[in-house]
mmCIF file of C-alpha atoms in Angstrom:
data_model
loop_
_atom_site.group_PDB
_atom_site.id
_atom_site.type_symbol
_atom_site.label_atom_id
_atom_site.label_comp_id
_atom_site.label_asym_id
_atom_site.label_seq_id
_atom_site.Cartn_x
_atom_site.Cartn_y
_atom_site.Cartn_z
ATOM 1 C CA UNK A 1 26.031 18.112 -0.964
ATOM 2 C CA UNK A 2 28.158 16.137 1.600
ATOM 3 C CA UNK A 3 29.992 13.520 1.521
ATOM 4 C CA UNK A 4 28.468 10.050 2.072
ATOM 5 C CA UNK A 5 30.635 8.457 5.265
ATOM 6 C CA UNK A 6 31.022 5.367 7.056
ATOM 7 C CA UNK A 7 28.901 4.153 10.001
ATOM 8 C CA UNK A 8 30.940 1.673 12.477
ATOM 9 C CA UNK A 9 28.268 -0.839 13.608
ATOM 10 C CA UNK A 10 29.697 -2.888 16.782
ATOM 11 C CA UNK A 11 27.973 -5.747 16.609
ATOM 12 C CA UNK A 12 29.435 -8.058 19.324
ATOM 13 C CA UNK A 13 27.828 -7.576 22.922
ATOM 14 C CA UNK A 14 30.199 -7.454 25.308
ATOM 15 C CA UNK A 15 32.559 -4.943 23.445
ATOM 16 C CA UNK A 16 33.703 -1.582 25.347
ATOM 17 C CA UNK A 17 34.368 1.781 23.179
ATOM 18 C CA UNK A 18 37.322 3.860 24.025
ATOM 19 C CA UNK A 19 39.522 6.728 22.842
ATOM 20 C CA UNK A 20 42.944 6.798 21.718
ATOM 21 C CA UNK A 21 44.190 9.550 20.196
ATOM 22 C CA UNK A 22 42.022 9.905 16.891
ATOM 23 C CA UNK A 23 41.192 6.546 17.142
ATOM 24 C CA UNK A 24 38.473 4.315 18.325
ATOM 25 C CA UNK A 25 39.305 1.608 20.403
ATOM 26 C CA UNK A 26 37.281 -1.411 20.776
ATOM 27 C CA UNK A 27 37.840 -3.462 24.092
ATOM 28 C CA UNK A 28 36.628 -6.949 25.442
ATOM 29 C CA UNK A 29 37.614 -7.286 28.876
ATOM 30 C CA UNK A 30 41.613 -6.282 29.229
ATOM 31 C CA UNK A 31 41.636 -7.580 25.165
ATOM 32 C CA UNK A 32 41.972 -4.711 22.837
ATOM 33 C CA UNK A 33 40.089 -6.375 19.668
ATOM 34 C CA UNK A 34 40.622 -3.678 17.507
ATOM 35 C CA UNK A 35 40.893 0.497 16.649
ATOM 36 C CA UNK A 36 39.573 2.435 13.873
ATOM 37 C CA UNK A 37 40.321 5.920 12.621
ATOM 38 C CA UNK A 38 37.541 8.517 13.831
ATOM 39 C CA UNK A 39 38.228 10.992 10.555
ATOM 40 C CA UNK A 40 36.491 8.056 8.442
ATOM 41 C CA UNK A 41 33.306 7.874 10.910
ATOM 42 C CA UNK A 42 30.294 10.249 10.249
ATOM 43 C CA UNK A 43 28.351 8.031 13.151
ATOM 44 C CA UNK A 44 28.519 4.846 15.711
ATOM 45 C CA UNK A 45 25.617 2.251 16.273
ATOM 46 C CA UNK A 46 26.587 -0.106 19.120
ATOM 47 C CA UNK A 47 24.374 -2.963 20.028
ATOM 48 C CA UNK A 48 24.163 -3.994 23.733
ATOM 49 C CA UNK A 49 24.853 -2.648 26.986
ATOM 50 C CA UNK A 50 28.973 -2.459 27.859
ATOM 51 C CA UNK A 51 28.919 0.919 26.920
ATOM 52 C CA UNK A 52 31.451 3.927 25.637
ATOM 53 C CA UNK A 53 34.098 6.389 27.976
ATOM 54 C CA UNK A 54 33.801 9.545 28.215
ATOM 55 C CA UNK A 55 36.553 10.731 26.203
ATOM 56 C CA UNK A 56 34.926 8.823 23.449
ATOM 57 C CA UNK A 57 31.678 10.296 23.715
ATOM 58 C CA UNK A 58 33.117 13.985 23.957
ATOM 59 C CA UNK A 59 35.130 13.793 21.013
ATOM 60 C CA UNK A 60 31.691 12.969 19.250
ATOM 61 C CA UNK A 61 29.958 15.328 20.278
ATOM 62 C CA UNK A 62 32.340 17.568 19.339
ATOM 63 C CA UNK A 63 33.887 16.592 15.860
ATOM 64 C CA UNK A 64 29.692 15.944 15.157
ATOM 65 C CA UNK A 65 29.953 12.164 14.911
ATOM 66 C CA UNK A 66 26.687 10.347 15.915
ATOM 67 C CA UNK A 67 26.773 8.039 18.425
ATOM 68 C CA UNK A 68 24.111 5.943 18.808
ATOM 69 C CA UNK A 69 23.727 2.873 21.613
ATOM 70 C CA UNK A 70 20.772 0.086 20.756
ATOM 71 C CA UNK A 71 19.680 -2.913 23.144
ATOM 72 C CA UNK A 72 21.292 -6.653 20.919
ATOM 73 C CA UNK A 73 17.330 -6.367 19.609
ATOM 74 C CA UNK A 74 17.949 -3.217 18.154
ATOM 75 C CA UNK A 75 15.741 -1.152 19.801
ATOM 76 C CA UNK A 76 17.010 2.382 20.596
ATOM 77 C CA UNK A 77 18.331 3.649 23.986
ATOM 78 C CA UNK A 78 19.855 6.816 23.840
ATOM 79 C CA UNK A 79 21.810 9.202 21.497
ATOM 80 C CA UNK A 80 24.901 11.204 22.322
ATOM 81 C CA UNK A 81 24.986 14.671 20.819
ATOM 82 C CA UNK A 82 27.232 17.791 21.065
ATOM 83 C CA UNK A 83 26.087 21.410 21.677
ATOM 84 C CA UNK A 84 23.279 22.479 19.458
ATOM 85 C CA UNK A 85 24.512 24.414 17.186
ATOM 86 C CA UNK A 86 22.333 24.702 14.887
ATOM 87 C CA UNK A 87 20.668 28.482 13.467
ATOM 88 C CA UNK A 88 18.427 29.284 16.949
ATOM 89 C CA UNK A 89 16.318 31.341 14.399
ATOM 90 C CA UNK A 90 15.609 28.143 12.636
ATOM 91 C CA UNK A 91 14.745 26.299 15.491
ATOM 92 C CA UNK A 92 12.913 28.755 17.440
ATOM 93 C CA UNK A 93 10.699 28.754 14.252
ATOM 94 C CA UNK A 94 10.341 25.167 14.488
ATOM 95 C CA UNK A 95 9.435 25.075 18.119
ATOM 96 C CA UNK A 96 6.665 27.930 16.885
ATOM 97 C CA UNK A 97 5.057 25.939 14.091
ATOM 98 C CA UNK A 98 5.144 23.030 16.463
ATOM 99 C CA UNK A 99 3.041 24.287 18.970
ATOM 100 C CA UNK A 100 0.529 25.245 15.879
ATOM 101 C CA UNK A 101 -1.796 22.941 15.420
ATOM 102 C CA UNK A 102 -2.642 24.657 12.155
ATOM 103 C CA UNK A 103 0.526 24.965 10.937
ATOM 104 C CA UNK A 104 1.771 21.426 12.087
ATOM 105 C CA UNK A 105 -0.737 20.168 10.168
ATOM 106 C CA UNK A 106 -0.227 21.696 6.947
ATOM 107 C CA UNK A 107 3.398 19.929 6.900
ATOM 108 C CA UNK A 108 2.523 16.456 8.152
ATOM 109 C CA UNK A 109 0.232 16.520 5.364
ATOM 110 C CA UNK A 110 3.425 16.671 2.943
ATOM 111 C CA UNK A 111 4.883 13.807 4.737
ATOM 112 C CA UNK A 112 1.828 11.604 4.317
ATOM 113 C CA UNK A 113 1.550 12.294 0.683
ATOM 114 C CA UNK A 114 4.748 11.323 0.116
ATOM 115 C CA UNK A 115 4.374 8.056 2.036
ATOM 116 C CA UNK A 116 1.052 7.036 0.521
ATOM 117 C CA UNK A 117 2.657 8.404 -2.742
ATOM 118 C CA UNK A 118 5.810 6.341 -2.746
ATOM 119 C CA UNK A 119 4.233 3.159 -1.483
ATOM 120 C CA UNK A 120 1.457 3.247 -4.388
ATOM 121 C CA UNK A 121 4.794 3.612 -6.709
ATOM 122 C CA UNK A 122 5.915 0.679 -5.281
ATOM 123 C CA UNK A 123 2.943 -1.705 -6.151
ATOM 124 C CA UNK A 124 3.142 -0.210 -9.182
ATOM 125 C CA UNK A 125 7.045 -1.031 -9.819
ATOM 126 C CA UNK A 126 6.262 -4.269 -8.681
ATOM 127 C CA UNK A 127 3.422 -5.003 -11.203
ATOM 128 C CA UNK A 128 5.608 -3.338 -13.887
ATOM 129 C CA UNK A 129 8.567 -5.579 -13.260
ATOM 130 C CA UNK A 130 6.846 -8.941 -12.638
ATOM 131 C CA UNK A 131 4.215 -9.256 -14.811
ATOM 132 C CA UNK A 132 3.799 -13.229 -14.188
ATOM 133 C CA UNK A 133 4.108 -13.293 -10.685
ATOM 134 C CA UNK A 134 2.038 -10.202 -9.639
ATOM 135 C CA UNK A 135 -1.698 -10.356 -9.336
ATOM 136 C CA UNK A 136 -2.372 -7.558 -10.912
ATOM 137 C CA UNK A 137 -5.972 -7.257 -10.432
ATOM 138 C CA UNK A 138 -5.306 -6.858 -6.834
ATOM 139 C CA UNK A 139 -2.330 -4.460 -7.356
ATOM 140 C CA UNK A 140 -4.680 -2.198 -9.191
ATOM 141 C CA UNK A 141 -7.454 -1.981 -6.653
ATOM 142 C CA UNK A 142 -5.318 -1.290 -4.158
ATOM 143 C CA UNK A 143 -3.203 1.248 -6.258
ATOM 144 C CA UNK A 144 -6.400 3.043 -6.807
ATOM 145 C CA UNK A 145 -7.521 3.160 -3.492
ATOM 146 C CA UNK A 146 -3.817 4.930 -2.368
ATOM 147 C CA UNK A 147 -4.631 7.316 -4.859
ATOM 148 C CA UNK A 148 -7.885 8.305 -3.856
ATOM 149 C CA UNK A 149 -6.569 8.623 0.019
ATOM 150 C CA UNK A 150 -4.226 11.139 -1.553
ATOM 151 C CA UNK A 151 -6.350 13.306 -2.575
ATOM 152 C CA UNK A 152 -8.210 12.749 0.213
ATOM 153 C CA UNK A 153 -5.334 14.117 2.134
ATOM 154 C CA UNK A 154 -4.347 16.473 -0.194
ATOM 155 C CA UNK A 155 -7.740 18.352 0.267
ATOM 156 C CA UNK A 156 -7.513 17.817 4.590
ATOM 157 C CA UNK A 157 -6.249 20.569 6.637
ATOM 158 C CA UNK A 158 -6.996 18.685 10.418
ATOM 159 C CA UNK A 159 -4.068 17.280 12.046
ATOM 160 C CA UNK A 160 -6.425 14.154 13.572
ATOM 161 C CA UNK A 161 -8.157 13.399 10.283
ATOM 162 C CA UNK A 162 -4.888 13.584 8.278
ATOM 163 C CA UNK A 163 -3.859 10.482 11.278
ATOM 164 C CA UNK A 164 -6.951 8.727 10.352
ATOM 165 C CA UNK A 165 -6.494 8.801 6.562
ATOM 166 C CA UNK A 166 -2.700 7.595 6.994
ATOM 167 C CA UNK A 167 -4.393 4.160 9.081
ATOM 168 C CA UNK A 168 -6.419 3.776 6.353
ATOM 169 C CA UNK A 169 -4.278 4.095 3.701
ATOM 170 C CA UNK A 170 -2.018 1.943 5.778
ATOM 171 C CA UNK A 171 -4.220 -1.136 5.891
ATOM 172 C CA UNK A 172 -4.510 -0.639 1.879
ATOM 173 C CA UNK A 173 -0.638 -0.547 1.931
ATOM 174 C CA UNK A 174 -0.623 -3.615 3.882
ATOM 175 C CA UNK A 175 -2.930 -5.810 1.965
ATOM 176 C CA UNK A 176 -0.389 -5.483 -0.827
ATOM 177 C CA UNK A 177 2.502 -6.180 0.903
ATOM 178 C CA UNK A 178 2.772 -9.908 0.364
ATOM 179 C CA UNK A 179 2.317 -9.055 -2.754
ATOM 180 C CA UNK A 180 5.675 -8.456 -3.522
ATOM 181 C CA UNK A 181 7.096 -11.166 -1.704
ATOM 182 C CA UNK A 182 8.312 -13.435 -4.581
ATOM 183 C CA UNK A 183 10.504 -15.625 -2.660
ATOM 184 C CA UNK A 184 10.073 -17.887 0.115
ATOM 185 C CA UNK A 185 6.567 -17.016 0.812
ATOM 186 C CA UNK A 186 5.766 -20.400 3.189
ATOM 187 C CA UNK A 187 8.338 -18.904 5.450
ATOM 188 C CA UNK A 188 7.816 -14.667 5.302
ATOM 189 C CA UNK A 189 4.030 -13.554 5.611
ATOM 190 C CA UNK A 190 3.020 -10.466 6.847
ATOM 191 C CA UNK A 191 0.022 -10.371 9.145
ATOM 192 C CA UNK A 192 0.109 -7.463 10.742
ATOM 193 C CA UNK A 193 2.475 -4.697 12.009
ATOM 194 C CA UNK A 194 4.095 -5.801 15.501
ATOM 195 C CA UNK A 195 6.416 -3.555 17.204
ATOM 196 C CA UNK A 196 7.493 -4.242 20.868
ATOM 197 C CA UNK A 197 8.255 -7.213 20.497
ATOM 198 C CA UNK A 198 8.341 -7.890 16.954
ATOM 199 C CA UNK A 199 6.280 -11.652 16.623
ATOM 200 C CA UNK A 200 7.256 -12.565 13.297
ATOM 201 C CA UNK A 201 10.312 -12.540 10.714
ATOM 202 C CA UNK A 202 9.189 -9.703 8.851
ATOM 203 C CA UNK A 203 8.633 -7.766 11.565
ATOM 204 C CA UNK A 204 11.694 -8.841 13.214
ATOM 205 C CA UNK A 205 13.343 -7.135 10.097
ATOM 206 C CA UNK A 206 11.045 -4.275 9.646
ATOM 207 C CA UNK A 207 11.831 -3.152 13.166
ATOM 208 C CA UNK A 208 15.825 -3.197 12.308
ATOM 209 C CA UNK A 209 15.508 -1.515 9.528
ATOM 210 C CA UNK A 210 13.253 1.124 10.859
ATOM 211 C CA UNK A 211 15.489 1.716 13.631
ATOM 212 C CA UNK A 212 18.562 2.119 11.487
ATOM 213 C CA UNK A 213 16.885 4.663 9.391
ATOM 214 C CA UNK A 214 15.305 6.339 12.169
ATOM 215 C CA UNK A 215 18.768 6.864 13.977
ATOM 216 C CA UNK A 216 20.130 8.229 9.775
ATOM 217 C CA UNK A 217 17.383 10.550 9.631
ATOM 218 C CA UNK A 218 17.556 11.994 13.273
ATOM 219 C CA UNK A 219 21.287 12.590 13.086
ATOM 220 C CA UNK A 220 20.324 14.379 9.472
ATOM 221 C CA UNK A 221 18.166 16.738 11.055
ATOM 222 C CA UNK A 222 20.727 17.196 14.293
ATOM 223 C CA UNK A 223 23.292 18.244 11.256
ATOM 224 C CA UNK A 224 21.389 20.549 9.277
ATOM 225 C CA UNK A 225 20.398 22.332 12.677
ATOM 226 C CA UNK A 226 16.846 21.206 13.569
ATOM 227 C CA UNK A 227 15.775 19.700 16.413
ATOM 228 C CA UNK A 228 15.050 15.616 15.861
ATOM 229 C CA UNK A 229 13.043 15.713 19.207
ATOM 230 C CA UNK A 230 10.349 17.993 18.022
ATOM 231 C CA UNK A 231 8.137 16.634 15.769
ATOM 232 C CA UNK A 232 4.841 18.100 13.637
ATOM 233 C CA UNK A 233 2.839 15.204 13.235
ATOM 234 C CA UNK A 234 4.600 12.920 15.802
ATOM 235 C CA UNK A 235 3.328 14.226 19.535
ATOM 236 C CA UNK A 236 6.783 15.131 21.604
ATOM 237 C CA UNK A 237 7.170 12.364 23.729
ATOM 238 C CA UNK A 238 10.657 12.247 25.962
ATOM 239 C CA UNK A 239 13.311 10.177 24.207
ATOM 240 C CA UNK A 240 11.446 10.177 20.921
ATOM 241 C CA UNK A 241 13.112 11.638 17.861
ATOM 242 C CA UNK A 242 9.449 12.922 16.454
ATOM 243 C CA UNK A 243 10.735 15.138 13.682
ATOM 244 C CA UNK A 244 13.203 11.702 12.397
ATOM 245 C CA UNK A 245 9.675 9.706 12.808
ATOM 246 C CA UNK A 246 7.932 12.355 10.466
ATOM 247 C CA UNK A 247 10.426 12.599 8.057
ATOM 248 C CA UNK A 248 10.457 8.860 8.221
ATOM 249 C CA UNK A 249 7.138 8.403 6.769
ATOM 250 C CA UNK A 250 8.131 9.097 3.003
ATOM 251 C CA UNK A 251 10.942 7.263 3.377
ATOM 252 C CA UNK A 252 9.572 4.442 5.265
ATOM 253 C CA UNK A 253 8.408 1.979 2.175
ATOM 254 C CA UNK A 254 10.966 3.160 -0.638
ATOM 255 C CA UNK A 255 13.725 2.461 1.747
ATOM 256 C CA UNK A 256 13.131 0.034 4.901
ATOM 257 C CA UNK A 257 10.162 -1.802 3.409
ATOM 258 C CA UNK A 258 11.893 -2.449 -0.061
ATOM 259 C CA UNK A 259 15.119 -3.213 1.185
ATOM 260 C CA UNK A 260 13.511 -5.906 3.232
ATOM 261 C CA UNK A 261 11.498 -7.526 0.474
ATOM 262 C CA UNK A 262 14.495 -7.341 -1.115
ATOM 263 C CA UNK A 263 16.434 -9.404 1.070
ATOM 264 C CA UNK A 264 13.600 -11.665 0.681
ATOM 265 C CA UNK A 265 12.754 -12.572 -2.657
ATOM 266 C CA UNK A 266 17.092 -12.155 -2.959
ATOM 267 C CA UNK A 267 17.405 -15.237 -0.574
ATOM 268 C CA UNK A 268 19.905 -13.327 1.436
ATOM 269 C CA UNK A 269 18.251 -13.835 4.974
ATOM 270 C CA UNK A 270 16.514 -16.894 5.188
ATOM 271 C CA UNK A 271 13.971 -18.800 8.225
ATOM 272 C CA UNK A 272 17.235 -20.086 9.730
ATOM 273 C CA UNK A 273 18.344 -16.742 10.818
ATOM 274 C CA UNK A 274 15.514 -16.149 13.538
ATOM 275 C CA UNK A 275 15.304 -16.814 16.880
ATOM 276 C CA UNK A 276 11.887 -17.503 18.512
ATOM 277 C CA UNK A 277 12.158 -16.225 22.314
ATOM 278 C CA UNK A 278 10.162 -17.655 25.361
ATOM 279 C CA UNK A 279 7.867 -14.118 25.388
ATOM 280 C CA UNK A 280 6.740 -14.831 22.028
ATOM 281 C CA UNK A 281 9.461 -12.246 20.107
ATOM 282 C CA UNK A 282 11.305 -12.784 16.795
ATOM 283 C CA UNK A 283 14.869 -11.968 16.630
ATOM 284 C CA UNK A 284 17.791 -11.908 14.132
ATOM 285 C CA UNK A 285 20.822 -14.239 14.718
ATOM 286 C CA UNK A 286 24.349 -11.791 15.007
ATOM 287 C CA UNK A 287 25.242 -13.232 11.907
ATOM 288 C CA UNK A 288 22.289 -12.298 10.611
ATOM 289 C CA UNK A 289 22.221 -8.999 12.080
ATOM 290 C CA UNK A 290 26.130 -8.355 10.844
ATOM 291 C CA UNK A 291 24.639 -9.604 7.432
ATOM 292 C CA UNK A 292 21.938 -6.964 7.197
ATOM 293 C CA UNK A 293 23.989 -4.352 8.398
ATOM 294 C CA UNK A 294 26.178 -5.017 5.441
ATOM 295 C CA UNK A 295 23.701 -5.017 2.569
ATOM 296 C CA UNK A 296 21.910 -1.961 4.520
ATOM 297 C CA UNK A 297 25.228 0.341 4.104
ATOM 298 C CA UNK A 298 25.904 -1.379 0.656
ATOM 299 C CA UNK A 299 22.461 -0.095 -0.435
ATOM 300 C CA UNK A 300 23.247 3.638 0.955
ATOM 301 C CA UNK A 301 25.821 3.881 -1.727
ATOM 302 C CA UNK A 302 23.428 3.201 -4.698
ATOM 303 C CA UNK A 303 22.565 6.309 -6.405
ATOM 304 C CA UNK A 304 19.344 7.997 -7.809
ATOM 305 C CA UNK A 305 18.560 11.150 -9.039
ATOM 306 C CA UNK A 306 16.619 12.970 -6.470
ATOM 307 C CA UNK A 307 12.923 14.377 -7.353
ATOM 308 C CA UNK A 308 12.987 17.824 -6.232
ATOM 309 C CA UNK A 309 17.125 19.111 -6.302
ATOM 310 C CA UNK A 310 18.160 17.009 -9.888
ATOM 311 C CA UNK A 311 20.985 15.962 -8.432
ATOM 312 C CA UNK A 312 22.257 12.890 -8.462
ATOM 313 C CA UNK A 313 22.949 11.722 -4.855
ATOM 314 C CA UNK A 314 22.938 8.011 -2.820
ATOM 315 C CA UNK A 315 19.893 6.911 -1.049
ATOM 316 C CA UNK A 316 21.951 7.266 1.888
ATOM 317 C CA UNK A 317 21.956 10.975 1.720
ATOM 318 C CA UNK A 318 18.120 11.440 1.081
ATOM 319 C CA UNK A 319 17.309 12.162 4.406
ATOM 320 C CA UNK A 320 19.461 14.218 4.600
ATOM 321 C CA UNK A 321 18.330 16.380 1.604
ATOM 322 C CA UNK A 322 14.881 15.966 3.161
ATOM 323 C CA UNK A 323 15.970 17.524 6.160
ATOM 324 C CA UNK A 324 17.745 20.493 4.388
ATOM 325 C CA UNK A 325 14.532 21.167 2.170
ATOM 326 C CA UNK A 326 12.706 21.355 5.854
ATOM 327 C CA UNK A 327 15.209 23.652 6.956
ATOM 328 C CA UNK A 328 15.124 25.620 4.017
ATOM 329 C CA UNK A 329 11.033 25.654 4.114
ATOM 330 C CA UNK A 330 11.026 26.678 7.932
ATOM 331 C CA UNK A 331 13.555 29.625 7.073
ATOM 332 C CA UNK A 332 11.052 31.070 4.271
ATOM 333 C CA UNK A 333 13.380 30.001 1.449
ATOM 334 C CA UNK A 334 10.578 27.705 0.031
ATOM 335 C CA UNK A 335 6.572 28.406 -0.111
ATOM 336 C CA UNK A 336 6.205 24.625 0.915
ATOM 337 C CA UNK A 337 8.151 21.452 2.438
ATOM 338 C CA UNK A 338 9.091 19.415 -1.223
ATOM 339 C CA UNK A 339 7.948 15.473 0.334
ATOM 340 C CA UNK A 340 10.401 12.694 -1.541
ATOM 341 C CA UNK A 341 8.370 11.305 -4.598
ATOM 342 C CA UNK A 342 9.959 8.342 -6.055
ATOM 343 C CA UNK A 343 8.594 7.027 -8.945
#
């Protein structure tokens, strides 16, 4: 299993990336603010739009460091990556299967049991842990209908359906939600998922944290030689990483959705670090944003022992061994694709 390394978020807006040497550079105007080695980096996220050379960007691509440029809202923009050098066997298999509708179907249909799986498992954890605070009357019906859509999808073999009963789960997911806010309820509700623009806090940090994990899980795949841009259950759409997004889906409430709660009922973002824009859209603060991008990376390092491989790894390198167990799956090495059951 690899080893777990740093990401270098660059935070500030206005802040140019350059080479020197092994070294990256970070410039503001003619100030040089600051350089860090590249041999501690496995990847980049820069917010805003100053931009990167050349040099830096080719010495990513080659020494396989992901570099990853997002808009101050975090929204993505685009991804530098090397030559693909991944197995073309592997991939040419992938590109197969994704053109199957069949086939495609059979391993979205992983990915959505492991979602509805692992965000039944969180209720449940919830209720377990709280016992005062939880209405557990409520976390039980809706617990029991996640089950039943489980088996529901566990029985479906149609790509469509399988899309229908992960909306429907979804609105069972979301009724328990609040649920496990604890904290500061008068200030974080959820209503309703809002993407582009997010129009509330806890979409505001939803969005964040989707993105980061999104941009973990695509440069996972890139590494273990799959393709991030062609998805199973996610339609190829340009720009879209649609195999990260799948992956993403059993990973979506164990890690983005609890580590936002979490940060919630912990007190460590608070009302005061929003920003209400003219068009209606909820943004963090940059002290906010350089907050959560601390406790995000902090949280990578914790460890658990994974479902499937017994190993003891950090949650930081789960999808990665969810993209390796697709690999291995797509190469014939396993009968099925292993989804990430936390329990």
């Amino acid at each position: 299993m690899r080893k777990l390394l740093n990401t270098l978020f660059v935070t500030q807006p206005k802040i140019y990336l350059s080479l020197d040497g092994d070294n990256i550079v970070l410039n503001q105007e003619q100030e040089k603010l600051g350089r860090v080695p590249l041999h501690n980096l496995e990847s980049i996220v820069t917010f805003g739009y100053t931009g990167a050379s050349p040099a830096l960007m080719g010495y990513c691509a080659d020494n396989n460091i992901s570099l990853t440029f997002l808009t101050m809202n975090g929204r993505f923009l685009a991804r530098v990556t090397g030559m693909s050098r991944g197995n073309v066997h592997l991939r040419k298999r992938q590109y197969h299967i994704s053109n199957d509708i069949e086939s495609s179907a059979l391993i979205s249909r992983n990915f959505i049991i492991g979602k509805l799986f692992n965000q039944k498992w969180m209720l449940e954890r919830a209720k377990r842990n709280y016992p005062l605070r939880i209405d557990e009357d409520k976390i039980n019906d809706i617990s029991a209908k996640l089950s039943r859509k489980i088996k529901e999808v566990h029985r479906c073999s149609d790509l469509e359906r399988l899309r229908g009963l992960e909306g429907q789960a979804a609105t069972y997911y979301n009724q328990g939600f609040n649920l496990m806010i604890l904290q500061q309820q008068e200030e974080f509700y959820f209503y309703s998922r809002s993407r582009r623009p997010p129009k509330d806090k806890i979409n505001a940090l939803l969005s964040f944290a989707y993105t980061l994990l999104a941009n973990d899980t695509a440069a996972a795949l890139e590494t273990v030689g799959l393709d991030a841009y062609v998805g199973f259950m996610h339609q190829d759409r340009p720009g879209r990483v649609s195999l990260a997004l799948d992956i993403m889906e059993e990973l979506r409430g164990i890690v983005a959705d609890r580590f936002v709660i979490s940060t919630i009922n912990r007190k460590e973002v608070s009302a005061k670090d929003f920003i209400e824009k003219e068009n209606g859209s909820v943004i963090l603060t940059d002290d906010a944003r350089k907050n959560f991008l601390q406790k995000w990376q902090q949280r990578k390092q914790d460890t658990l022992k994974h479902p499937f491989l017994g190993e003891t790894i950090s949650w930081g390198l789960v999808p990665y061994a969810q993209a390796l167990l697709l690999a291995r799956f797509l190469r014939g090495d396993l009968d099925e694709y292993p989804p990430f059951l936390w329990k």
